[in-house]
Amino acid sequence: MAKKSMSADGNFNAISAPDYLPLAQLRDLQLQRLQATVQRAYEHVAVFRERMDERGMKPEAIASLDDIAKLPFTEKSDLRDNYPYGLFASPIHDVVRLHASSGTTGKPIVVAYTQEDIDTWSSVMARCLAACGLHRGDIIQNSYGYGLFTGGLGAHYGAEALGATVIPASGGNTDRQIMLLRDFHVTAICCTPSYFLHLIERAEEMGVHVNDLPLRAGVFGAEPWTEAMRAHIQQGTRVKAFDIYGLSEIIGPGVGIECECQAGLHILEDHFLPEIVDPATGASLPEGEAGELVLTTLTKNAMPMIRYRTHDITSIQREPCACGRTIRRIERIGARTDDMFIIRGVNVFPSQVETALLSVEGTLPHYQIILTRQKGLDQIEVQVEVTGATFSDTIGAMEKLQAQLSHAVENTLGLRVDVQLVEPHTIQRSQGKAKRVIDHRNEGA
Ligand SMILES: [Zn+2]
């Protein structure tokens, strides 16, 4: 594809050009690509064809972008039910790469790429990194896991397509990561936000101060995080923290990215068409209203995804971004319907707890939510680390902080919550996605 022939100088413009397409041209391109994708899926994916036939629909029914609402949804269960190759629209000899989810529940989900799909993925990831202000000359440490997970290789190919220098550190081995950060003069890092917190904490212990390093950008994703967490990172370091969005079912990382305005995530919608639907009824919602994000791939060959239900709650922003990109933005994803838990009839998202905790001075962004059931009644306990200085403070001061935190969390959730202050380093650090909720409610029941 074109990236290899891009001139090294001024490649930012060449890489980012599709972000700025005139709107009419973008919508035309999307419609053309949507029609081709529906046609391809109808011809090659039996499940999709059956669902279309059940509705008496042919691919020709898609005459405008709004017609997408007539198409059937795809759910994660469809990927499991058609494991491993049932949703492929390309013969296996055209597939050059497979990735799979870890499969914590049941069978993993498998995703496939043709060479053209890999090139698309590299180009969208390069655009994402460019939107964060990265370019040729940057040294990018990629601490997403390499392997079946899409994070590592997705970011890797994107950084190379950008023309940057990529260090394939992968996840884990924190002390070595810190040595690489320092010795290789790393300017940007890709990892989960919780792992970055762990890195800077460990670096301090090793006598390496992040603010003495040339590190200036973090591209953080693969787990939900909050504005409060961003503020914590940006106030404590010189690292500008960008939110990146993606999911394996669609392509991997590279579906959406914050630009330097940090005001919502631009969806690379020349490749991924976003819709917002009512999570309960599936009805399309107008631009600006919050609901579940549904994505349709517009250029994927090996595994087109039509109206994929992400279970991520967000809205599409109506206003154009100050950066001038014409591709639309979604609100930062604070909640996934999958992460939500119900306690005493109240819907709770871990991100609500995070925001409440970080609103109080003296806490660290390391916390865990523990759910138990006592005499048939659900209990919620939040353990949060407090700074060393706070922890060695007087009992009176600790009690005051505990009361403040309980008040902040209870106000947000509308529930009585038991907040426990714990010493720094009490809560287990993750090498990848942080485990925020431990649910003991159905144990021994
Ligand atoms: Zn922007």
Coordinates of C-alpha atoms and ligand atoms in Angstrom, one line a residue:
M1 CA 0.0 0.0 0.0
A2 CA 0.9 3.7 -0.2
K3 CA 2.6 4.0 3.2
K4 CA 5.8 2.5 2.1
S5 CA 6.1 5.0 -0.7
M6 CA 5.4 7.9 1.5
S7 CA 8.2 10.4 1.6
A8 CA 9.9 10.5 5.0
D9 CA 9.6 14.3 5.1
G10 CA 6.2 15.7 5.6
N11 CA 4.7 12.3 5.9
F12 CA 2.4 13.6 8.6
N13 CA 0.2 15.3 6.0
A14 CA 0.2 12.2 3.8
I15 CA -0.7 10.0 6.7
S16 CA -3.4 12.2 8.2
A17 CA -5.1 13.4 4.9
P18 CA -8.2 11.2 5.2
D19 CA -8.9 12.8 8.6
Y20 CA -9.7 16.0 6.8
L21 CA -11.8 14.9 3.8
P22 CA -14.6 17.3 2.9
L23 CA -17.8 16.0 4.5
A24 CA -19.7 15.3 1.3
Q25 CA -16.8 13.3 -0.1
L26 CA -16.5 11.4 3.2
R27 CA -20.2 10.4 3.2
D28 CA -20.0 9.3 -0.5
L29 CA -17.0 7.2 0.3
Q30 CA -18.7 5.7 3.3
L31 CA -21.8 4.8 1.3
Q32 CA -19.8 3.2 -1.5
R33 CA -17.8 1.2 1.0
L34 CA -20.8 0.2 3.0
Q35 CA -22.5 -1.1 -0.1
A36 CA -19.4 -3.1 -1.1
T37 CA -19.1 -4.5 2.5
V38 CA -22.7 -5.6 2.6
Q39 CA -22.4 -7.2 -0.8
R40 CA -19.2 -9.0 0.3
A41 CA -20.7 -10.3 3.5
Y42 CA -23.9 -11.4 1.7
E43 CA -21.9 -13.4 -0.8
H44 CA -19.4 -15.0 1.6
V45 CA -20.8 -15.2 5.1
A46 CA -23.6 -17.7 5.5
V47 CA -24.9 -16.3 8.8
F48 CA -25.2 -12.8 7.5
R49 CA -26.9 -14.0 4.3
E50 CA -29.5 -16.1 6.2
R51 CA -30.3 -13.1 8.4
M52 CA -30.8 -10.9 5.3
D53 CA -32.9 -13.5 3.6
E54 CA -35.1 -13.8 6.8
R55 CA -35.8 -10.1 6.4
G56 CA -36.4 -10.4 2.7
M57 CA -33.4 -8.1 2.1
K58 CA -30.8 -8.0 -0.6
P59 CA -27.6 -5.9 -0.5
E60 CA -29.2 -3.5 -3.0
A61 CA -31.5 -2.3 -0.2
I62 CA -28.7 -0.1 1.0
A63 CA -29.2 3.1 -1.0
S64 CA -28.2 5.6 1.7
L65 CA -26.2 5.6 4.9
D66 CA -29.4 5.8 6.9
D67 CA -30.4 2.4 5.5
I68 CA -27.8 0.8 7.7
A69 CA -30.4 0.7 10.4
K70 CA -32.3 -2.0 8.4
L71 CA -29.3 -4.4 8.7
P72 CA -29.1 -7.1 11.3
F73 CA -26.7 -6.6 14.3
T74 CA -23.7 -8.7 15.0
E75 CA -23.0 -9.8 18.6
K76 CA -19.9 -11.1 20.3
S77 CA -21.8 -14.4 20.6
D78 CA -21.9 -14.7 16.8
L79 CA -18.1 -14.8 16.8
R80 CA -18.2 -17.6 19.4
D81 CA -21.0 -19.5 17.7
N82 CA -19.1 -19.5 14.4
Y83 CA -15.7 -20.3 15.9
P84 CA -13.2 -20.4 14.4
Y85 CA -13.7 -19.5 10.8
G86 CA -17.4 -19.2 10.2
L87 CA -17.5 -15.4 9.8
F88 CA -14.7 -15.2 7.3
A89 CA -15.4 -13.6 4.0
S90 CA -12.1 -14.6 2.5
P91 CA -10.7 -18.1 1.9
I92 CA -8.1 -19.1 4.4
H93 CA -5.3 -18.9 1.7
D94 CA -6.0 -15.1 1.5
V95 CA -5.7 -14.7 5.2
V96 CA -2.2 -13.7 6.3
R97 CA -2.9 -13.2 10.1
L98 CA -5.1 -14.5 12.8
H99 CA -5.6 -13.0 16.3
A100 CA -7.8 -14.3 19.1
S101 CA -9.2 -13.1 22.4
S102 CA -7.9 -14.6 25.6
G103 CA -11.3 -16.4 26.0
T104 CA -11.8 -16.0 29.7
T105 CA -15.3 -17.3 29.3
G106 CA -15.8 -20.2 26.8
K107 CA -14.2 -20.2 23.4
P108 CA -12.0 -17.4 22.3
I109 CA -13.1 -15.2 19.5
V110 CA -11.0 -15.3 16.3
V111 CA -10.3 -12.5 13.9
A112 CA -8.7 -12.6 10.5
Y113 CA -6.8 -10.2 8.2
T114 CA -5.8 -10.3 4.5
Q115 CA -2.7 -8.4 3.5
E116 CA -4.9 -5.5 2.6
D117 CA -6.5 -5.6 6.0
I118 CA -3.1 -5.5 7.7
D119 CA -2.2 -2.4 5.5
T120 CA -5.5 -0.7 6.5
W121 CA -4.8 -1.5 10.2
S122 CA -1.3 0.0 9.9
S123 CA -2.6 3.1 8.2
V124 CA -5.3 3.8 10.8
M125 CA -2.9 3.2 13.7
A126 CA -0.4 5.5 12.0
R127 CA -3.1 8.2 11.8
C128 CA -3.9 7.7 15.4
L129 CA -0.3 8.2 16.5
A130 CA 0.0 11.2 14.2
A131 CA -3.2 12.7 15.9
C132 CA -1.3 12.5 19.2
G133 CA 1.4 14.7 17.7
L134 CA 3.9 11.8 17.0
H135 CA 5.9 11.6 13.9
R136 CA 9.1 10.3 12.3
G137 CA 11.9 10.8 14.8
D138 CA 9.8 9.8 17.8
I139 CA 11.0 6.7 19.7
I140 CA 7.9 4.8 20.7
Q141 CA 8.0 2.1 23.4
N142 CA 5.2 -0.4 22.7
S143 CA 4.3 -2.0 26.0
Y144 CA 1.1 -3.6 24.8
G145 CA 1.3 -7.4 24.8
Y146 CA 2.6 -9.1 21.6
G147 CA 0.8 -12.2 20.7
L148 CA -2.8 -13.3 20.0
F149 CA -4.0 -10.0 21.6
T150 CA -4.2 -7.3 18.9
G151 CA -2.7 -4.5 21.0
G152 CA 0.9 -5.2 20.5
L153 CA 1.2 -5.9 16.8
G154 CA -1.4 -3.3 15.9
A155 CA 0.5 -0.5 17.6
H156 CA 3.8 -1.9 16.3
Y157 CA 2.8 -1.8 12.6
G158 CA 1.2 1.6 13.0
A159 CA 4.4 3.1 14.6
E160 CA 6.5 1.7 11.8
A161 CA 4.0 3.0 9.1
L162 CA 4.3 6.4 10.8
G163 CA 8.1 6.3 10.3
A164 CA 8.8 6.4 14.0
T165 CA 11.3 4.1 15.8
V166 CA 9.4 1.4 17.6
I167 CA 10.7 -0.6 20.6
P168 CA 8.7 -3.9 20.8
A169 CA 8.9 -4.1 24.6
S170 CA 5.6 -6.0 25.0
G171 CA 4.1 -6.3 28.4
G172 CA 5.7 -7.2 31.7
N173 CA 9.3 -7.1 33.1
T174 CA 8.8 -3.7 34.5
D175 CA 12.4 -3.0 35.6
R176 CA 13.6 -3.7 32.0
Q177 CA 10.8 -1.4 30.6
I178 CA 12.2 1.4 32.8
M179 CA 15.7 0.7 31.6
L180 CA 14.5 0.9 28.0
L181 CA 12.6 4.1 28.7
R182 CA 15.6 5.8 30.1
D183 CA 18.5 4.4 27.9
F184 CA 16.7 4.5 24.6
H185 CA 15.5 8.1 25.1
V186 CA 11.9 7.1 24.6
T187 CA 9.5 9.9 23.7
A188 CA 6.2 8.1 23.7
I189 CA 4.7 5.0 25.2
C190 CA 1.8 2.8 24.3
C191 CA 0.3 0.7 27.2
T192 CA -2.7 0.5 29.5
P193 CA -3.1 3.6 31.7
S194 CA -3.0 1.4 34.9
Y195 CA 0.3 -0.2 33.7
F196 CA 1.8 3.3 33.1
L197 CA 1.0 4.2 36.7
H198 CA 2.7 1.1 37.8
L199 CA 5.8 2.0 35.6
I200 CA 6.2 5.5 37.0
E201 CA 5.8 4.3 40.5
R202 CA 8.4 1.6 40.1
A203 CA 10.7 4.0 38.2
E204 CA 10.7 6.4 41.3
E205 CA 11.7 3.4 43.5
M206 CA 14.6 2.8 41.1
G207 CA 15.7 6.4 41.2
V208 CA 14.4 7.2 37.7
H209 CA 12.3 10.3 37.6
V210 CA 9.9 10.3 34.7
N211 CA 10.1 14.1 34.4
D212 CA 13.9 13.8 33.7
L213 CA 13.2 11.6 30.7
P214 CA 12.3 12.9 27.2
L215 CA 9.0 11.0 27.4
R216 CA 6.2 13.4 26.4
A217 CA 3.2 11.3 25.2
G218 CA 1.3 8.3 26.3
V219 CA -1.2 6.5 24.1
F220 CA -3.3 4.7 26.6
G221 CA -6.1 2.2 25.9
A222 CA -7.3 -1.4 26.3
E223 CA -9.2 -0.6 29.5
P224 CA -11.7 2.1 30.5
W225 CA -10.2 5.1 32.3
T226 CA -11.4 8.5 33.4
E227 CA -10.7 12.3 33.1
A228 CA -9.7 12.1 36.7
M229 CA -7.1 9.6 35.8
R230 CA -5.8 11.7 33.0
A231 CA -5.6 14.7 35.3
H232 CA -3.6 12.6 37.8
I233 CA -1.1 11.5 35.1
Q234 CA -0.8 14.9 33.4
Q235 CA -0.4 16.8 36.7
G236 CA 2.2 14.4 38.1
T237 CA 4.3 14.1 34.9
R238 CA 5.0 16.0 31.7
V239 CA 3.4 13.2 29.7
K240 CA 0.4 14.1 27.7
A241 CA -2.1 11.3 28.1
F242 CA -4.1 10.3 25.0
D243 CA -7.0 7.9 24.9
I244 CA -7.0 5.4 22.1
Y245 CA -10.0 3.1 21.3
G246 CA -10.2 -0.1 19.4
L247 CA -11.5 -3.7 19.6
S248 CA -10.3 -6.8 18.0
E249 CA -13.7 -7.6 16.5
I250 CA -13.4 -4.4 14.4
I251 CA -9.7 -4.4 13.7
G252 CA -7.8 -3.9 17.0
P253 CA -6.4 -0.6 18.3
G254 CA -6.9 2.2 15.8
V255 CA -10.7 2.6 15.6
G256 CA -10.7 6.0 17.4
I257 CA -8.2 8.4 18.9
E258 CA -8.0 11.7 20.8
C259 CA -6.3 14.6 18.9
E260 CA -4.3 17.2 20.7
C261 CA -7.5 19.0 21.7
Q262 CA -8.3 15.9 24.0
A263 CA -12.0 16.6 23.6
G264 CA -13.4 13.3 22.6
L265 CA -12.2 10.5 20.3
H266 CA -12.2 10.9 16.5
I267 CA -13.5 7.7 14.9
L268 CA -11.6 6.8 11.7
E269 CA -14.9 6.7 10.0
D270 CA -13.7 6.3 6.5
H271 CA -13.0 2.7 7.7
F272 CA -15.4 2.3 10.6
L273 CA -18.9 3.7 10.5
P274 CA -20.3 4.6 14.0
E275 CA -23.9 4.5 15.1
I276 CA -25.5 4.9 18.5
V277 CA -28.4 2.7 19.5
D278 CA -30.6 2.3 22.5
P279 CA -28.9 -0.6 24.4
A280 CA -32.2 -2.1 25.4
T281 CA -34.2 -1.8 22.2
G282 CA -31.5 -1.5 19.5
A283 CA -33.3 1.5 18.0
S284 CA -31.1 4.1 16.4
L285 CA -30.5 7.3 18.4
P286 CA -29.9 10.7 17.0
E287 CA -26.5 12.3 17.0
G288 CA -25.7 13.7 20.4
E289 CA -27.7 11.2 22.4
A290 CA -25.9 8.7 24.7
G291 CA -26.3 5.0 24.0
E292 CA -24.4 1.9 22.8
L293 CA -21.8 2.3 20.2
V294 CA -22.4 0.1 17.1
L295 CA -19.6 -0.2 14.5
T296 CA -19.6 -1.4 10.9
T297 CA -16.3 -2.0 9.1
L298 CA -16.2 -0.4 5.7
T299 CA -13.0 -1.8 4.2
K300 CA -12.3 -5.1 6.0
N301 CA -12.0 -8.1 3.6
A302 CA -11.3 -11.2 5.7
M303 CA -13.9 -10.4 8.3
P304 CA -16.3 -7.7 7.7
M305 CA -18.3 -6.7 10.8
I306 CA -21.8 -5.3 10.2
R307 CA -23.4 -3.4 13.0
Y308 CA -21.3 -4.9 15.7
R309 CA -22.6 -4.3 19.2
T310 CA -19.7 -3.0 21.2
H311 CA -21.5 -2.6 24.6
D312 CA -19.6 0.6 25.0
I313 CA -21.7 3.6 26.1
T314 CA -21.0 6.9 24.5
S315 CA -22.5 9.5 22.2
I316 CA -21.5 11.0 18.9
Q317 CA -20.5 14.7 19.2
R318 CA -22.4 17.1 17.0
E319 CA -19.9 20.0 17.0
P320 CA -16.8 19.8 14.7
C321 CA -13.5 19.6 16.5
A322 CA -11.2 22.6 16.8
C323 CA -8.4 20.6 15.2
G324 CA -10.2 20.7 11.8
R325 CA -10.6 17.0 11.4
T326 CA -13.9 16.2 9.7
I327 CA -14.1 12.7 11.0
R328 CA -16.6 12.7 13.9
R329 CA -15.9 12.3 17.6
I330 CA -17.4 10.2 20.3
E331 CA -17.4 11.0 23.9
R332 CA -14.7 9.3 25.9
I333 CA -16.0 5.9 26.9
G334 CA -16.6 5.9 30.6
A335 CA -18.8 2.9 30.8
R336 CA -19.2 -0.6 29.2
T337 CA -22.5 -2.4 29.7
D338 CA -20.3 -5.5 30.3
D339 CA -18.4 -3.9 33.2
M340 CA -21.5 -2.7 34.9
F341 CA -22.6 -4.5 38.0
I342 CA -25.9 -4.2 39.9
I343 CA -25.8 -3.9 43.6
R344 CA -29.1 -3.6 45.6
G345 CA -30.8 -2.6 42.4
V346 CA -28.4 0.2 41.5
N347 CA -26.4 0.1 38.3
V348 CA -22.7 0.8 39.1
F349 CA -19.8 1.4 36.7
P350 CA -16.2 1.1 38.0
S351 CA -15.4 4.5 36.3
Q352 CA -17.9 6.2 38.6
V353 CA -16.0 4.9 41.6
E354 CA -12.6 6.0 40.1
T355 CA -13.8 9.6 39.5
A356 CA -15.2 9.9 43.0
L357 CA -12.0 8.5 44.6
L358 CA -9.7 10.7 42.6
S359 CA -11.7 13.8 43.5
V360 CA -10.4 13.6 47.0
E361 CA -6.8 14.8 47.8
G362 CA -4.4 12.2 49.2
T363 CA -5.6 9.1 47.3
L364 CA -3.7 7.2 44.7
P365 CA -5.3 5.8 41.5
H366 CA -5.0 2.2 42.7
Y367 CA -8.3 0.8 43.9
Q368 CA -10.4 -2.3 43.9
I369 CA -14.1 -2.9 44.3
I370 CA -15.0 -6.0 46.3
L371 CA -18.5 -7.3 46.2
T372 CA -19.8 -9.8 48.8
R373 CA -23.2 -11.1 49.9
Q374 CA -24.0 -11.3 53.6
K375 CA -27.3 -12.8 54.7
G376 CA -28.6 -12.4 51.2
L377 CA -27.7 -8.7 51.0
D378 CA -25.1 -7.4 48.6
Q379 CA -22.2 -5.4 50.1
I380 CA -19.8 -3.2 48.4
E381 CA -16.4 -2.4 49.7
V382 CA -13.9 -0.1 48.0
Q383 CA -10.2 -0.4 48.9
V384 CA -8.1 2.5 47.8
E385 CA -4.4 3.3 48.4
V386 CA -3.5 6.5 50.0
T387 CA -0.2 8.3 49.7
G388 CA 2.6 7.3 52.1
A389 CA 2.4 10.6 53.9
T390 CA -1.3 10.3 54.4
F391 CA -1.0 6.7 55.7
S392 CA 1.5 7.7 58.3
D393 CA -0.7 10.6 59.4
T394 CA -2.7 10.6 62.7
I395 CA -5.7 8.3 63.1
G396 CA -7.9 11.3 63.2
A397 CA -6.7 12.5 59.8
M398 CA -7.1 9.0 58.4
E399 CA -10.7 8.8 59.7
K400 CA -11.4 12.2 58.2
L401 CA -10.1 11.1 54.8
Q402 CA -12.1 7.9 55.0
A403 CA -15.3 9.8 55.7
Q404 CA -14.6 12.2 52.8
L405 CA -14.1 9.3 50.5
S406 CA -17.2 7.4 51.6
H407 CA -19.1 10.6 51.2
A408 CA -17.7 11.1 47.6
V409 CA -18.4 7.6 46.5
E410 CA -21.9 7.4 48.1
N411 CA -22.9 10.7 46.6
T412 CA -21.9 9.4 43.1
L413 CA -23.5 6.0 43.4
G414 CA -26.4 6.7 45.7
L415 CA -25.4 3.6 47.8
R416 CA -23.8 3.0 51.2
V417 CA -20.2 2.0 50.5
D418 CA -17.6 0.7 52.9
V419 CA -14.3 2.5 52.0
Q420 CA -11.1 1.1 53.3
L421 CA -7.8 3.0 53.1
V422 CA -4.8 0.8 52.4
E423 CA -1.1 1.4 52.3
P424 CA 0.7 2.1 49.0
H425 CA 1.4 -1.1 47.0
T426 CA -1.3 -3.1 48.7
I427 CA -3.4 -3.6 45.6
Q428 CA -2.0 -5.9 43.1
R429 CA -0.5 -4.1 40.0
S430 CA -1.5 -5.4 36.6
Q431 CA 0.8 -6.0 33.7
G432 CA -2.0 -5.3 31.3
K433 CA -5.7 -4.6 32.0
A434 CA -6.4 -3.7 35.6
K435 CA -8.8 -5.9 37.5
R436 CA -11.1 -3.4 39.2
V437 CA -13.9 -5.5 40.5
I438 CA -13.8 -8.7 42.5
D439 CA -17.1 -10.3 42.8
H440 CA -17.5 -12.9 45.6
R441 CA -21.3 -12.8 45.6
N442 CA -21.9 -16.2 44.0
E443 CA -19.2 -18.1 45.8
G444 CA -20.4 -21.0 47.9
A445 CA -24.0 -20.0 47.3
Ligands
ZN1 ZN -9.8 16.9 16.9

